[in-house]
Amino acid sequence: MVGKTGLRCWRHYHTQRWSPSSWRRAFATALGNARSVEGLEQLAGQSCRSLCHSPYDVVVIGGGHAGSEACAAAARAGARTALITPKIDNIGVCSCNPSFGGIGKGTIVREIDALDGVCGRIVDKAGVNFRVLNKKKGPAVWGPRAQIDRKLYKRYMQEELLSYPNLSIVEDKVADIVVSRDLPEEDRRGRHGRITGVRLESGSVVHTNNVVITTGTFLGGEIHIGEKIEAFSKGSADRTTGLDVFPSGRMGEAATTGLSDSLRRAGFKLGRLKTGTPPRLDRKTIRFEVLDAQPGDEPPTPFSFLNETVQVEDQLPCYGTHTNEESHKIVRRNLDKSVHIRETVKGPRYCPSLESKVIRFTSKDRHQIWLEPEGFDTDVIYPNGISMTVPAEAQEAMLRTVLGLEEVAMLQPGYGVEYDYVDPRMLLATLETKPIQGLFLAGQINGTTGYEEAAGQGIVAGMNAGLSSQAKPQLVLSRSDGYIGIMVDDLITKGVTEPYRMFTSRSEYRMSARADNADLRLTAMGREAGVVGDDRWAHFTAVLDEMDQLKKYLGGFSYSSPELNARGYKINADADRRTPFDLLRTTGVTMDVLVKDFPDIARFSRGVKERVSIEAIYEPYIAQQTSAIRAFQRDESLRLPPDLDYSKISSLSTEERIVLELTRPESVGQARRIEGVTPAGALRLLSYVRMERRTTAAATAAFATGTIHSIIILDPFDICFSFLVDFPV
């Protein structure tokens, strides 16, 4: 409903005590049709407005990819959660490319799904083209990817969140965070305050002790594009440079400005980053017959571990083409009209604009363009690979130099977005901020780029905000747990100087952290923490049991190399005995080959057979990696005090003290990974912390027995303990 303040609220009631049964029945009925939101407005009445002002355990700001995962995760943790978004219709909107996944990114989506997140299931319902990238290489670097129908993705995501238990959706804008400086003594170490609520632009205050900010590119957002933008959007043009600059986080939508000021006042260090999006093209004006088609995989591989198939039956193809030297000449002639390429604000190195490609790769005479459909019932084509901010006329002229696009009609020009981000070194591994208790950040506000990176942070921040609100132990994902843990560790340890993007090469444990085994790594962890539901857990345990049965069956036979060669398997002559499970590491041996000698293999599902085959291939490599993981975990277990005074550790270099003070690592392991900290410096830090702990323990014991225990510290490596024994206090 809409009240005098303009605030709207939709709420799903998880238990009877939160609403009358008639409201609950009406809610469920309204969701069954495309006008569910309008139906809810009519049914809500004044009761919804009053409930929107009741305290929440967790408030999530922003309904993008990070916000969607964050609010769902917090609600799964048992927290009464509110998602605050300027427009409910914007939940699930894909601002840039109509796709999910890719190299490294696809593994993040599967890890989100393993933790019972939502985006993998939604992609399986909304996808139009599914492919596994790098399939010719080993499974450790496979990259599941899917093109999606934008409208379907948005529709399914909104349906999911509108009916999510423990979750309310409030339509309003957040102007400020409400922070109290009144902290209990035990919570003050390194903190300046705690969250007590958020103030809306309507003037209302929503009370909560846990806030997750997921504002994406809207935080201080500013769109950059060439002249004559008036044909496509409203803005104010700088006629001297031919550039339009106007506040916005996405074409046609206002930026969020108040939160940036609020965060600065709270002591956060903010910077500026940029990203861009390509023009949109009219399918009817493209000559697809002269282009190379790229069909989807058959059968398609779902993202969600809950699904054996995807919803689409007839996949839509993508098409490939290239720029050329004439295209690049047009871009060069218009570089003076594109302030977005200036180097004072960094853009994504691994997904650069066409202007950046032309400047940086002068020896290349062409760049790849993928023409990707935006859905089943639309003529909009997304030209992946050519984001740009030169004037609209120059963009259209450049497009018409490309094979297949000679007569193309441009529906919307490409544009750049510049936005604020918070230095992620001010975050803990839970994505809670170090200065403000109860404040969590996720997504592009932490300096990342991409839907998958945002969603991965969203699930971490949301579940930990929810767990914290219930006074339950928080869940930290380490580098050895998977790609989400690697991303978070990279951000909080190294910070960013350019938008962060995930690749498989960032993982030192990619043999064991693969897309296919994300559930084996994370689902049990999520269940123990309380963020994995019963349905997911039942499915996981059933699959795990089937995999164990197949492994046991394959490991129940043992043959010598002569016996195997006699059966037709090409095995080197040696003294080793091999099981059928071992044979899967032999070139050319698959489950389909083994089934003739071991017919019970046919009893198992295709998915389980594929997964066990991959497990067999990587078993010896994972065994080797296990020792490295154990050493890593030992370092991570050596925790550092959050208020450690690094200026007192005289044996550290000045540079080391500066970077440690700035980053404030949570463990010795994290300190080792900080750029500027030497191996010797890490050892000195470890020695100092151990010495401090011994000192504290000895002093406590001495005072407890009625004696004075004084300590004279000459150096962390030259410590003199002076005990004044039996001296009365």
XYZ file of C-alpha atoms in Angstrom:
729
model
C 0.000 0.000 0.000
C 1.007 3.657 -0.302
C 0.921 5.884 2.748
C 1.373 9.611 3.171
C 5.132 9.226 3.179
C 5.139 7.335 -0.101
C 6.536 4.201 1.550
C 5.378 0.840 0.222
C 5.807 -2.503 1.913
C 5.265 -6.105 0.884
C 5.786 -8.762 3.499
C 5.813 -12.551 3.528
C 4.795 -13.847 6.944
C 6.629 -16.905 8.092
C 4.594 -17.565 11.237
C 0.988 -16.989 12.276
C 1.900 -14.460 14.940
C 2.877 -11.905 12.293
C -0.431 -11.637 10.447
C -4.075 -12.698 10.145
C -4.670 -15.837 8.119
C -6.791 -13.907 5.619
C -3.773 -11.720 4.726
C -1.588 -14.784 4.239
C -4.118 -16.440 1.919
C -4.518 -13.258 -0.091
C -0.733 -12.910 -0.404
C -0.322 -16.416 -1.800
C -3.211 -15.916 -4.233
C -1.886 -12.592 -5.472
C 1.472 -14.113 -6.327
C -0.140 -16.541 -8.729
C -0.631 -13.933 -11.462
C 1.431 -11.339 -13.294
C -0.268 -8.483 -11.377
C 0.823 -9.796 -7.971
C 2.295 -6.473 -6.831
C -0.838 -4.494 -7.685
C -2.951 -7.119 -5.966
C -0.828 -6.895 -2.839
C -1.220 -3.113 -2.704
C -4.995 -3.463 -2.642
C -4.933 -6.251 -0.049
C -2.325 -4.884 2.343
C -4.310 -2.107 3.980
C -2.979 0.033 6.795
C -1.560 -3.048 8.582
C 1.335 -3.289 6.118
C 2.366 0.331 6.675
C 2.492 -0.057 10.440
C 4.536 -3.258 10.178
C 7.104 -1.546 7.966
C 8.049 0.613 10.950
C 8.537 -2.298 13.343
C 12.157 -3.227 14.115
C 13.885 -5.681 11.801
C 16.760 -8.000 12.589
C 18.397 -7.159 9.241
C 17.831 -4.408 6.675
C 19.271 -4.807 3.163
C 19.631 -1.672 1.026
C 19.357 -2.283 -2.735
C 17.620 -4.981 -4.755
C 20.323 -5.837 -7.301
C 22.243 -9.095 -7.465
C 24.074 -8.557 -4.166
C 20.923 -7.347 -2.429
C 18.770 -10.215 -3.682
C 21.169 -12.820 -2.321
C 21.785 -10.865 0.879
C 18.135 -10.501 1.875
C 17.361 -14.147 1.064
C 20.400 -15.377 3.023
C 19.554 -13.249 6.054
C 15.977 -14.538 5.983
C 17.191 -18.156 5.721
C 19.335 -17.565 8.793
C 16.103 -16.899 10.700
C 16.308 -13.096 10.767
C 13.276 -10.868 10.238
C 14.603 -9.121 7.146
C 13.603 -6.046 5.136
C 14.829 -5.323 1.608
C 14.599 -1.585 0.893
C 14.618 -0.650 -2.790
C 13.544 2.534 -4.638
C 11.346 0.498 -7.021
C 10.145 -3.032 -6.482
C 10.048 -3.450 -10.263
C 13.834 -3.073 -10.341
C 14.500 -6.195 -8.278
C 16.371 -8.666 -10.486
C 17.181 -6.154 -13.227
C 20.372 -6.961 -15.170
C 21.967 -3.573 -15.825
C 24.542 -4.732 -18.347
C 25.023 -8.073 -20.113
C 22.174 -10.618 -20.281
C 24.315 -13.493 -18.982
C 25.664 -15.220 -15.887
C 28.781 -17.270 -15.316
C 31.981 -17.749 -17.280
C 35.557 -18.590 -16.307
C 35.766 -18.398 -12.502
C 32.428 -16.571 -12.352
C 30.439 -19.722 -13.077
C 32.047 -21.417 -10.089
C 30.891 -18.529 -7.870
C 27.285 -19.035 -9.040
C 27.491 -22.740 -8.184
C 28.963 -21.914 -4.757
C 26.063 -19.537 -4.134
C 23.691 -22.347 -5.066
C 25.528 -24.767 -2.759
C 24.781 -22.356 0.108
C 21.087 -22.437 -0.876
C 21.233 -19.108 -2.721
C 18.710 -18.124 -5.353
C 20.428 -16.915 -8.547
C 21.456 -20.351 -9.876
C 17.885 -21.639 -9.770
C 16.582 -18.444 -11.410
C 19.156 -18.685 -14.227
C 18.073 -22.281 -14.923
C 14.510 -21.021 -15.384
C 15.357 -17.882 -17.375
C 18.275 -19.089 -19.532
C 18.160 -19.025 -23.337
C 21.631 -20.443 -24.124
C 23.848 -22.634 -21.890
C 27.514 -23.384 -22.515
C 30.450 -24.679 -20.464
C 33.512 -22.634 -21.419
C 36.989 -24.227 -21.479
C 35.401 -27.666 -21.914
C 38.448 -28.856 -23.901
C 40.565 -28.323 -20.768
C 40.319 -29.993 -17.372
C 37.244 -29.622 -15.133
C 39.235 -27.411 -12.731
C 38.966 -24.521 -15.216
C 35.527 -25.215 -16.708
C 33.317 -22.124 -16.746
C 29.537 -22.712 -16.790
C 27.826 -19.801 -18.551
C 24.265 -18.961 -19.573
C 22.575 -16.275 -21.627
C 19.340 -15.244 -19.946
C 16.043 -13.672 -20.890
C 16.133 -10.362 -18.990
C 12.375 -10.169 -18.508
C 12.099 -13.755 -17.293
C 15.007 -13.389 -14.884
C 13.496 -10.269 -13.353
C 10.043 -11.844 -13.150
C 11.242 -15.077 -11.520
C 13.511 -13.244 -9.058
C 10.678 -10.950 -7.976
C 8.333 -13.916 -7.531
C 11.012 -15.673 -5.457
C 11.651 -12.755 -3.107
C 8.028 -11.637 -2.779
C 7.168 -15.054 -1.384
C 10.350 -15.631 0.648
C 9.779 -16.542 4.331
C 10.899 -13.913 6.887
C 11.354 -11.269 4.158
C 9.578 -7.932 3.720
C 10.123 -5.600 0.771
C 9.966 -1.850 1.414
C 9.761 0.548 -1.522
C 11.657 3.682 -0.525
C 15.124 5.229 -0.630
C 17.627 5.222 2.217
C 19.078 8.650 2.923
C 21.278 7.868 5.909
C 22.465 5.190 8.287
C 21.777 5.742 11.987
C 24.864 5.057 14.103
C 25.207 5.077 17.882
C 28.581 5.784 19.475
C 27.427 4.003 22.619
C 29.278 0.691 22.520
C 29.710 -1.849 25.329
C 33.312 -2.078 26.525
C 33.736 -5.621 25.172
C 32.703 -4.469 21.642
C 34.885 -1.362 21.412
C 38.119 -2.921 20.177
C 38.836 -1.083 16.924
C 35.222 0.099 16.483
C 33.727 3.608 16.488
C 30.023 2.843 16.733
C 27.157 0.473 16.008
C 24.198 0.488 13.639
C 20.788 1.260 15.137
C 18.759 1.847 11.985
C 18.378 3.572 8.612
C 16.652 6.853 7.807
C 14.521 6.863 4.668
C 14.110 9.816 2.300
C 10.441 9.797 3.304
C 11.581 10.732 6.820
C 10.811 7.407 8.464
C 13.398 5.525 10.499
C 13.573 1.743 10.199
C 15.156 0.343 13.352
C 17.656 -2.495 13.110
C 21.047 -3.543 14.465
C 22.267 -5.040 11.163
C 22.392 -3.279 7.792
C 23.724 -4.612 4.477
C 24.449 -1.913 1.873
C 24.352 -3.192 -1.730
C 23.941 -0.026 -3.792
C 25.894 -1.174 -6.875
C 26.794 1.623 -9.287
C 24.110 3.885 -7.798
C 26.332 5.114 -4.932
C 27.278 8.577 -6.181
C 26.652 7.251 -9.697
C 27.316 9.431 -12.738
C 26.660 8.514 -16.389
C 29.069 9.604 -19.132
C 28.138 9.620 -22.807
C 28.730 11.626 -25.966
C 26.715 14.555 -27.321
C 23.041 14.539 -28.331
C 22.078 12.226 -25.541
C 18.692 14.021 -25.545
C 17.494 11.541 -28.147
C 17.878 8.721 -25.643
C 17.765 10.196 -22.117
C 17.701 13.441 -20.200
C 20.916 15.110 -19.193
C 22.955 18.283 -19.236
C 25.541 18.548 -21.971
C 28.989 20.077 -21.771
C 29.063 21.578 -25.267
C 32.775 22.360 -25.157
C 33.707 18.686 -25.015
C 30.587 17.123 -26.560
C 30.079 15.146 -23.342
C 26.931 14.575 -21.301
C 27.381 13.967 -17.610
C 24.408 13.434 -15.298
C 23.820 11.732 -11.953
C 22.511 8.193 -12.469
C 23.401 4.610 -11.606
C 21.681 3.113 -14.637
C 20.134 4.723 -17.721
C 16.915 6.484 -16.700
C 17.340 5.968 -12.931
C 18.551 8.359 -10.233
C 21.771 7.912 -8.290
C 22.046 7.475 -4.518
C 23.909 10.433 -3.019
C 23.066 10.706 0.680
C 24.676 7.391 1.629
C 28.088 8.451 0.317
C 28.093 11.461 2.636
C 26.844 9.290 5.486
C 29.668 6.779 4.995
C 32.300 9.517 4.811
C 31.028 11.010 8.063
C 31.268 7.565 9.641
C 34.992 7.492 8.799
C 35.062 5.340 5.670
C 37.561 5.954 2.885
C 35.746 6.274 -0.462
C 37.163 6.185 -3.981
C 35.837 6.292 -7.544
C 35.687 3.496 -10.132
C 34.036 3.206 -13.511
C 32.422 0.652 -15.764
C 30.566 0.742 -19.055
C 27.932 -0.907 -21.202
C 27.665 -1.271 -24.992
C 24.919 0.061 -27.244
C 21.776 -2.033 -27.809
C 20.950 -3.149 -31.352
C 17.816 -4.035 -33.316
C 17.788 -7.738 -34.240
C 15.722 -7.053 -37.396
C 18.538 -4.931 -38.902
C 21.387 -7.461 -38.499
C 22.534 -9.820 -41.298
C 22.927 -12.995 -39.226
C 23.353 -15.125 -42.354
C 26.935 -13.862 -42.841
C 27.941 -14.453 -39.197
C 29.175 -17.487 -37.257
C 26.488 -18.970 -35.028
C 27.320 -20.314 -31.564
C 24.638 -22.739 -30.360
C 24.215 -23.850 -26.766
C 25.446 -27.177 -25.374
C 23.250 -30.241 -25.781
C 22.249 -31.214 -23.221
C 22.620 -27.931 -21.314
C 24.291 -28.021 -17.889
C 22.157 -26.448 -15.125
C 23.673 -24.066 -12.592
C 21.680 -25.357 -9.639
C 22.554 -28.654 -7.995
C 18.814 -29.090 -7.446
C 18.141 -29.314 -11.187
C 18.920 -32.070 -13.662
C 17.586 -30.044 -16.597
C 16.913 -26.388 -17.447
C 13.616 -24.832 -18.464
C 14.476 -23.871 -22.063
C 13.928 -26.507 -24.748
C 14.965 -24.663 -27.927
C 18.045 -22.591 -27.104
C 18.743 -19.330 -28.912
C 22.129 -19.056 -30.678
C 24.664 -16.266 -30.217
C 26.661 -14.904 -33.161
C 30.262 -13.751 -33.538
C 31.736 -10.890 -35.537
C 34.689 -8.447 -35.244
C 35.626 -4.796 -35.405
C 38.142 -3.720 -38.068
C 40.618 -0.963 -38.765
C 37.885 1.354 -40.066
C 35.998 0.853 -36.797
C 39.105 1.808 -34.837
C 39.672 4.967 -36.916
C 36.218 6.257 -35.971
C 36.919 5.592 -32.302
C 40.302 7.384 -32.458
C 38.702 10.432 -34.080
C 36.308 10.751 -31.148
C 38.581 10.036 -28.189
C 38.647 13.730 -27.250
C 34.886 13.526 -26.680
C 35.102 10.699 -24.105
C 36.145 11.801 -20.618
C 35.294 8.296 -19.389
C 38.648 6.941 -20.601
C 40.730 9.249 -18.410
C 43.145 7.354 -16.197
C 42.360 9.223 -12.952
C 39.428 6.833 -12.427
C 40.113 3.152 -13.098
C 37.873 0.892 -15.151
C 37.811 -2.903 -15.513
C 41.133 -4.064 -16.977
C 39.742 -7.439 -18.060
C 36.559 -6.090 -19.665
C 37.791 -2.798 -21.134
C 35.820 -0.369 -23.277
C 36.412 -0.314 -27.018
C 38.208 3.028 -26.589
C 40.617 1.416 -24.113
C 41.208 -1.541 -26.429
C 42.041 0.752 -29.338
C 44.464 2.770 -27.177
C 46.144 -0.154 -25.389
C 46.293 -2.771 -28.145
C 47.524 -0.764 -31.108
C 48.901 -3.850 -32.881
C 45.502 -5.581 -33.012
C 43.508 -4.897 -36.165
C 40.257 -6.377 -34.842
C 38.413 -7.133 -31.622
C 35.788 -9.834 -30.968
C 32.087 -8.960 -30.721
C 29.470 -11.457 -29.531
C 25.896 -10.650 -30.523
C 23.770 -11.964 -27.663
C 19.939 -12.109 -27.623
C 18.308 -10.391 -24.641
C 15.333 -12.758 -24.578
C 12.754 -14.830 -26.420
C 10.201 -12.093 -27.156
C 12.431 -9.090 -27.808
C 14.378 -7.777 -30.788
C 17.112 -6.269 -28.588
C 20.635 -7.606 -29.193
C 23.508 -7.017 -26.769
C 26.903 -6.631 -28.577
C 29.267 -8.018 -25.937
C 32.799 -6.614 -26.136
C 32.244 -3.053 -27.325
C 31.186 -0.917 -24.368
C 31.919 2.704 -25.278
C 31.167 6.309 -24.381
C 31.975 8.241 -27.556
C 29.089 10.348 -28.969
C 26.015 8.442 -30.139
C 26.568 9.360 -33.804
C 30.126 8.012 -33.627
C 28.886 4.792 -32.043
C 26.364 4.264 -34.824
C 28.957 5.008 -37.503
C 31.418 2.585 -35.932
C 28.815 -0.180 -35.710
C 28.054 0.081 -39.431
C 31.671 -0.709 -40.298
C 31.289 -4.188 -38.759
C 30.451 -7.307 -40.773
C 26.734 -8.072 -40.435
C 25.945 -4.665 -38.932
C 26.150 -2.573 -42.105
C 22.519 -1.405 -41.780
C 22.090 -1.859 -38.040
C 19.741 0.345 -36.047
C 21.018 1.390 -32.605
C 18.237 1.323 -30.009
C 20.308 2.841 -27.171
C 23.877 4.145 -27.144
C 26.598 2.717 -24.962
C 27.514 4.706 -21.881
C 29.901 4.731 -18.943
C 29.100 4.848 -15.235
C 31.384 6.305 -12.593
C 30.540 5.521 -8.971
C 31.753 5.578 -5.373
C 33.221 2.570 -3.610
C 34.476 1.950 -0.088
C 38.030 0.709 0.477
C 37.335 -3.008 1.136
C 40.315 -3.219 3.494
C 37.936 -1.688 6.031
C 35.973 -4.971 6.065
C 36.211 -8.196 8.041
C 36.036 -11.581 6.321
C 32.307 -11.653 7.170
C 31.983 -8.400 5.139
C 31.049 -6.537 8.316
C 32.829 -3.201 8.485
C 35.614 -2.792 11.023
C 34.627 0.718 12.224
C 30.842 0.219 12.574
C 29.379 -2.839 14.293
C 26.422 -4.313 12.420
C 27.170 -2.594 9.086
C 27.908 -4.939 6.160
C 28.854 -4.047 2.565
C 28.442 -6.208 -0.550
C 28.816 -5.809 -4.307
C 30.262 -2.970 -6.342
C 30.421 -0.780 -3.254
C 33.435 -2.987 -2.359
C 35.173 -2.348 -5.674
C 34.117 -5.396 -7.697
C 32.537 -5.764 -11.122
C 30.079 -8.382 -12.344
C 26.777 -9.920 -11.261
C 28.444 -13.068 -9.938
C 30.975 -11.265 -7.750
C 28.174 -9.087 -6.357
C 25.898 -12.052 -5.643
C 28.766 -13.973 -3.983
C 29.423 -11.077 -1.611
C 25.697 -10.664 -1.055
C 25.258 -14.185 0.268
C 28.274 -13.791 2.601
C 27.123 -10.438 3.988
C 23.469 -11.461 4.234
C 23.986 -14.764 6.007
C 26.458 -13.232 8.473
C 24.173 -10.290 9.205
C 21.348 -12.775 9.789
C 23.459 -15.060 11.971
C 24.790 -12.088 13.954
C 21.233 -10.882 14.602
C 20.430 -14.295 16.090
C 23.614 -14.288 18.219
C 24.824 -17.325 16.265
C 28.423 -17.967 15.127
C 29.173 -16.302 11.791
C 30.346 -18.258 8.739
C 33.695 -17.285 7.207
C 34.670 -18.734 3.835
C 38.453 -18.996 3.479
C 40.595 -19.234 0.363
C 40.702 -23.004 0.704
C 36.890 -23.200 0.768
C 36.312 -21.789 -2.703
C 36.193 -18.831 -5.048
C 33.902 -16.714 -2.884
C 36.433 -17.025 -0.068
C 39.269 -16.104 -2.446
C 37.390 -13.025 -3.663
C 36.619 -11.811 -0.142
C 40.198 -12.412 1.009
C 41.632 -10.581 -2.014
C 39.366 -7.598 -1.349
C 39.930 -7.247 2.392
C 43.666 -7.984 2.176
C 44.836 -6.185 -0.963
C 42.104 -3.632 -1.594
C 41.402 -2.532 -5.168
C 42.828 -0.039 -7.621
C 40.519 -1.186 -10.424
C 37.210 -3.105 -10.509
C 37.868 -6.638 -9.220
C 36.919 -9.602 -11.402
C 37.195 -13.322 -10.639
C 39.319 -15.757 -12.678
C 40.346 -19.353 -12.035
C 43.968 -18.155 -11.999
C 43.291 -16.320 -8.716
C 42.844 -19.655 -6.939
C 45.809 -21.593 -5.590
C 43.435 -24.478 -4.814
C 41.533 -24.807 -8.093
C 42.137 -28.563 -8.301
C 39.933 -29.010 -5.249
C 37.686 -25.940 -5.676
C 35.853 -26.722 -8.911
C 32.435 -25.828 -10.273
C 31.297 -29.464 -10.122
C 31.992 -29.986 -6.405
C 30.807 -26.695 -4.885
C 28.112 -28.521 -2.917
C 30.616 -31.050 -1.528
C 32.703 -28.133 -0.259
C 30.044 -25.769 1.064
C 26.585 -27.259 1.615
C 27.486 -29.034 4.875
C 29.147 -25.824 6.127
C 26.016 -23.854 5.321
C 23.795 -26.433 6.976
C 25.851 -26.370 10.156
C 25.671 -22.564 10.217
C 21.901 -22.645 9.727
C 21.560 -21.093 6.245
C 20.802 -24.230 4.185
C 17.170 -25.343 4.188
C 15.673 -28.804 4.606
C 14.876 -29.369 0.905
C 18.421 -28.514 -0.166
C 19.904 -30.680 2.570
C 17.739 -33.673 1.695
C 18.727 -33.413 -1.977
C 22.411 -33.018 -1.130
C 22.528 -36.021 1.206
C 20.723 -38.171 -1.367
C 23.248 -37.250 -4.087
C 26.169 -37.721 -1.713
C 24.893 -41.174 -0.758
C 24.569 -42.160 -4.433
C 28.094 -40.922 -5.169
C 29.467 -42.880 -2.212
C 27.703 -46.019 -3.410
C 29.188 -45.706 -6.892
C 32.690 -45.034 -5.486
C 32.363 -48.067 -3.214
C 31.237 -50.231 -6.131
C 34.114 -49.092 -8.374
C 36.607 -49.537 -5.553
C 35.454 -53.056 -4.822
C 37.484 -54.625 -7.649
C 41.251 -54.806 -8.010
C 43.328 -55.981 -10.986
C 46.965 -56.252 -11.978
C 48.203 -54.578 -15.143
C 48.359 -57.920 -17.093
C 44.738 -58.638 -16.112
C 43.636 -55.201 -17.240
C 45.525 -55.428 -20.531
C 43.860 -58.780 -21.141
C 40.489 -57.042 -20.744
C 41.442 -54.485 -23.381
C 42.605 -51.606 -21.165
C 45.924 -50.109 -22.255
C 47.870 -50.028 -18.981
C 51.618 -49.714 -18.441
C 53.142 -52.905 -17.080
C 53.973 -52.345 -13.416
C 53.421 -53.893 -9.990
C 50.469 -51.663 -9.058
C 46.978 -53.019 -8.740
C 44.167 -50.779 -9.979
C 40.467 -50.465 -9.283
C 37.886 -49.363 -11.878
C 37.866 -46.035 -9.994
C 41.614 -45.706 -10.702
C 41.063 -46.614 -14.369
C 39.005 -43.464 -14.853
C 42.328 -41.566 -14.805
C 43.448 -43.508 -17.880
C 43.079 -41.766 -21.228
C 40.057 -43.015 -23.099
C 38.465 -44.778 -20.108
C 35.047 -43.425 -19.167
C 31.998 -44.743 -17.340
C 30.543 -45.746 -20.712
C 33.666 -47.854 -21.383
C 33.660 -49.431 -17.914
C 29.976 -50.376 -17.978
C 30.586 -53.407 -20.222
C 32.720 -55.016 -17.494
C 30.905 -53.483 -14.522
C 27.214 -53.404 -15.483
C 25.934 -52.036 -12.172
C 27.288 -48.626 -13.251
C 24.153 -48.324 -15.388
C 22.018 -48.115 -12.224
C 23.377 -44.674 -11.376
C 22.212 -41.328 -12.770
C 24.136 -39.539 -15.512
C 24.983 -36.630 -13.228
C 26.393 -38.851 -10.484
C 28.495 -40.815 -12.989
C 29.954 -37.581 -14.365
C 30.759 -36.263 -10.901
C 32.412 -39.481 -9.727
C 34.486 -39.554 -12.929
C 35.824 -36.064 -12.162
C 36.504 -37.027 -8.541
C 38.556 -39.986 -9.787
C 40.601 -37.817 -12.155
C 41.544 -35.290 -9.463
C 41.971 -37.632 -6.483
C 45.832 -37.794 -6.524
C 46.150 -34.041 -7.152
C 43.799 -33.195 -4.298
C 45.808 -35.438 -1.981
C 48.919 -33.415 -2.837
C 47.050 -30.138 -2.299
C 45.724 -31.186 1.100
C 49.033 -30.517 2.878
C 49.139 -26.977 1.445
C 45.568 -26.397 2.609
C 46.425 -27.597 6.123
C 49.391 -25.220 6.313
C 47.152 -22.377 5.137
C 44.535 -23.215 7.777
C 47.188 -23.211 10.512
C 48.134 -19.647 9.598
C 44.478 -18.621 9.469
C 43.906 -19.973 12.977
C 46.534 -17.578 14.407
C 44.211 -14.636 15.090
C 45.385 -11.046 15.546
C 43.743 -8.616 18.014
C 41.535 -6.101 16.148
C 43.058 -3.216 18.180
C 46.697 -4.301 17.860
C 49.014 -1.256 17.976
C 51.468 -1.908 15.140
C 53.501 1.201 16.006
C 54.784 -0.652 19.099
C 56.329 -3.474 17.056
C 59.683 -1.806 16.518
C 61.148 -4.701 14.544
C 58.692 -4.093 11.676
C 59.737 -1.750 8.895
C 57.923 1.569 8.522
C 56.243 0.339 5.312
C 55.066 -2.828 7.038
C 53.601 -0.895 9.966
C 51.747 1.449 7.587
C 50.136 -1.294 5.480
C 49.281 -3.393 8.537
C 47.686 -0.393 10.245
C 45.684 0.345 7.083
C 44.514 -3.236 6.478
C 44.321 -4.470 10.089
C 44.450 -8.185 9.159
C 42.391 -10.665 11.160
C 45.035 -13.412 11.140
C 48.741 -14.001 10.631
C 47.837 -15.802 7.410
C 46.096 -12.710 6.078
C 49.031 -10.541 7.159
C 51.397 -12.725 5.100
C 49.321 -11.991 1.965
C 49.389 -8.208 2.311
C 51.516 -6.519 -0.323
C 54.445 -4.866 1.440
C 54.724 -7.355 4.312
C 57.889 -9.444 3.952
C 58.200 -13.052 5.145
C 60.543 -11.818 7.877
C 58.023 -9.163 8.876
C 55.282 -11.783 9.164
C 57.515 -13.841 11.470
C 58.253 -10.792 13.628
C 54.527 -10.088 13.854
C 53.841 -13.679 14.859
C 56.592 -13.565 17.488
C 55.272 -10.300 18.944
C 51.687 -11.562 19.197
C 52.769 -14.819 20.847
C 54.916 -12.922 23.294
C 52.020 -10.565 24.127
C 49.744 -13.514 24.805
C 52.290 -15.175 27.087
C 52.812 -11.882 28.886
C 49.092 -11.370 29.438
C 48.641 -14.943 30.653
C 51.631 -14.672 33.030
C 50.458 -11.315 34.404
C 46.971 -12.650 35.020
C 48.383 -15.652 36.889
C 50.738 -13.470 38.939
C 48.050 -11.056 40.088
C 45.724 -13.971 40.797
C 48.296 -15.358 43.270
C 48.983 -11.990 44.889
C 52.372 -11.213 43.322
C 53.623 -8.507 40.948
C 54.795 -9.592 37.555
C 56.610 -6.905 35.589
C 57.833 -7.351 32.032
C 60.622 -5.453 30.322
C 60.456 -5.845 26.543
C 63.682 -5.029 24.751
C 62.664 -6.506 21.371
C 60.253 -9.189 20.137
C 63.304 -11.404 19.495
C 65.168 -10.391 22.657
C 62.681 -10.535 25.489
C 63.689 -10.130 29.124
C 61.205 -11.232 31.771
C 61.790 -9.764 35.237
C 59.783 -11.487 37.944
C 59.461 -9.838 41.356
C 58.352 -12.870 43.302
C 56.580 -12.861 46.681
C 56.401 -9.076 46.787
C 53.107 -8.218 48.498
C 50.571 -6.178 46.559
